[in-house]
């Protein structure tokens, strides 16, 4: 399904002043945008539909661990809270930027220099190592979301482009429990 697939349906929505903004086949959801103003029809989803991205118990345990290491957990705690807030509101750019920043705050909790070292060298379980490496790959997507310049092409970034919550929660849980 798209704006240029030549179907009668595509012609109809384009003629009516709408265009497809994004398609989530897994969820069975299509987001249409008014062609004139580029405002998604369903851009704001109620917060109740989208629960927190970071589990509150994981966040609290992480703050305790940071304090135990002599680190000030204030900034990380605030980043996690803001990620949850922006994720629940569907703010894709803010959520991407905040997750990107959080990944940069994980290494000191694991005794690593940067997230790449943490993903590749920390003694994760096999599953968590996979999550860490996928989050390392996500940094490229987040950098793109932050730095790609405005252009004539419609941007395709959506809140559903965030990595699965379990990836970050398991990594943060390990950071909270690391010895």
XYZ file of C-alpha atoms in Angstrom:
179
model
C 0.000 0.000 0.000
C 1.465 3.327 -0.996
C 0.974 6.587 -2.807
C 2.625 5.440 -6.013
C 1.347 1.876 -6.398
C -1.107 2.818 -9.191
C -4.174 1.267 -7.567
C -7.625 2.795 -7.711
C -7.508 3.143 -3.934
C -4.272 5.146 -4.034
C -5.695 7.427 -6.705
C -8.832 7.937 -4.607
C -7.059 8.993 -1.412
C -4.603 11.179 -3.337
C -7.505 12.840 -5.208
C -9.235 13.422 -1.861
C -6.176 15.285 -0.546
C -4.675 12.475 1.553
C -1.448 10.527 1.242
C -0.055 7.507 3.068
C 2.419 8.638 5.723
C 3.321 5.198 7.065
C 2.137 1.590 7.124
C 2.501 -0.851 10.014
C 1.411 -4.163 8.537
C 1.937 -6.055 11.799
C -0.483 -3.759 13.634
C -2.791 -3.401 10.623
C -2.413 0.377 10.803
C -2.082 2.989 8.083
C -1.345 6.631 8.895
C -2.719 9.129 6.385
C -1.539 12.722 6.086
C -3.325 15.673 4.559
C -1.353 16.322 1.392
C -1.520 20.101 1.886
C -0.374 20.394 5.498
C 1.458 17.093 6.142
C -0.262 16.612 9.510
C -0.842 12.921 10.314
C -4.500 12.110 11.014
C -3.648 9.955 14.009
C -0.389 11.564 15.156
C -1.427 11.832 18.791
C -2.359 8.545 20.393
C -3.607 8.548 23.951
C -0.914 7.793 26.515
C -2.988 4.915 27.891
C -2.401 2.965 24.683
C 1.373 3.117 25.035
C 2.726 2.131 28.471
C 6.146 3.209 29.745
C 9.128 2.265 27.634
C 11.381 1.729 30.664
C 9.983 -0.296 33.562
C 9.755 1.833 36.728
C 11.335 -0.877 38.907
C 14.275 -1.161 36.512
C 14.684 2.612 36.588
C 14.658 2.701 40.403
C 17.148 -0.182 40.653
C 19.390 1.546 38.155
C 19.426 4.742 40.235
C 20.352 2.735 43.346
C 23.177 1.010 41.483
C 24.551 4.321 40.199
C 24.563 5.751 43.728
C 26.313 2.627 45.039
C 29.047 3.220 42.459
C 29.410 6.838 43.581
C 27.746 8.153 40.412
C 25.068 10.846 40.431
C 21.946 9.142 39.042
C 20.014 12.396 38.558
C 20.668 12.888 34.860
C 20.096 9.255 33.933
C 16.922 9.125 36.027
C 15.623 12.259 34.307
C 16.496 10.905 30.843
C 14.587 7.702 31.605
C 11.546 9.649 32.853
C 11.591 11.893 29.795
C 11.909 8.868 27.513
C 8.819 7.334 29.125
C 6.906 10.604 28.820
C 7.796 11.202 25.190
C 7.279 7.571 24.209
C 3.800 7.553 25.771
C 2.941 10.718 23.828
C 4.221 9.269 20.556
C 7.007 11.857 20.174
C 9.263 9.874 17.857
C 12.144 12.337 17.518
C 12.365 13.031 21.243
C 12.142 9.325 22.093
C 14.903 8.482 19.603
C 17.142 11.246 20.939
C 16.560 10.275 24.562
C 17.215 6.585 23.968
C 20.382 7.546 22.111
C 21.499 9.627 25.119
C 20.649 6.844 27.575
C 22.857 4.414 25.669
C 25.760 6.800 26.254
C 25.112 6.685 30.020
C 25.229 2.897 30.360
C 29.009 2.287 30.013
C 30.104 3.734 33.395
C 27.670 1.380 35.124
C 29.455 -1.561 33.508
C 33.006 -0.272 33.772
C 33.269 0.334 30.022
C 34.528 3.312 28.041
C 31.614 3.554 25.602
C 28.514 1.656 24.518
C 30.349 -0.144 21.724
C 32.779 -1.578 24.299
C 29.876 -2.468 26.577
C 27.967 -4.225 23.784
C 30.996 -6.174 22.583
C 33.057 -6.824 25.718
C 30.759 -7.010 28.728
C 29.900 -10.545 29.887
C 26.238 -10.493 28.835
C 24.096 -13.578 28.586
C 23.720 -14.692 24.978
C 20.282 -13.075 24.632
C 21.310 -9.826 26.309
C 24.449 -9.610 24.143
C 22.130 -9.742 21.135
C 19.992 -6.963 22.612
C 23.066 -4.835 23.335
C 24.367 -5.259 19.806
C 20.987 -4.386 18.319
C 20.883 -1.263 20.468
C 24.373 -0.430 19.238
C 23.010 -0.674 15.693
C 20.053 1.513 16.754
C 22.470 4.347 17.531
C 22.924 4.796 13.766
C 19.155 5.135 13.303
C 18.949 7.595 16.206
C 21.840 9.626 14.816
C 20.039 9.729 11.475
C 16.830 10.885 13.174
C 18.723 13.678 14.899
C 20.964 14.840 12.090
C 19.203 14.233 8.770
C 18.411 17.653 7.382
C 14.979 18.814 6.398
C 14.273 18.129 2.740
C 11.489 17.979 0.181
C 10.967 14.299 0.961
C 8.548 13.342 3.689
C 10.277 11.931 6.730
C 9.261 8.384 7.603
C 10.274 8.236 11.284
C 7.544 7.048 13.636
C 7.369 6.078 17.296
C 6.950 2.476 16.178
C 10.505 2.625 14.808
C 11.833 2.501 18.369
C 13.560 -0.759 19.323
C 11.499 -3.252 21.340
C 11.263 -2.161 24.980
C 12.577 -5.487 26.200
C 15.991 -4.799 24.646
C 16.600 -1.696 26.737
C 14.901 -2.989 29.888
C 17.027 -6.149 29.948
C 20.220 -4.139 29.376
C 19.290 -1.638 32.113
C 18.345 -4.483 34.453
C 21.797 -5.999 33.940
C 23.370 -2.608 34.632
C 21.405 -2.416 37.877
C 22.489 -5.898 38.941
C 26.110 -5.867 37.702
C 28.728 -6.670 40.294
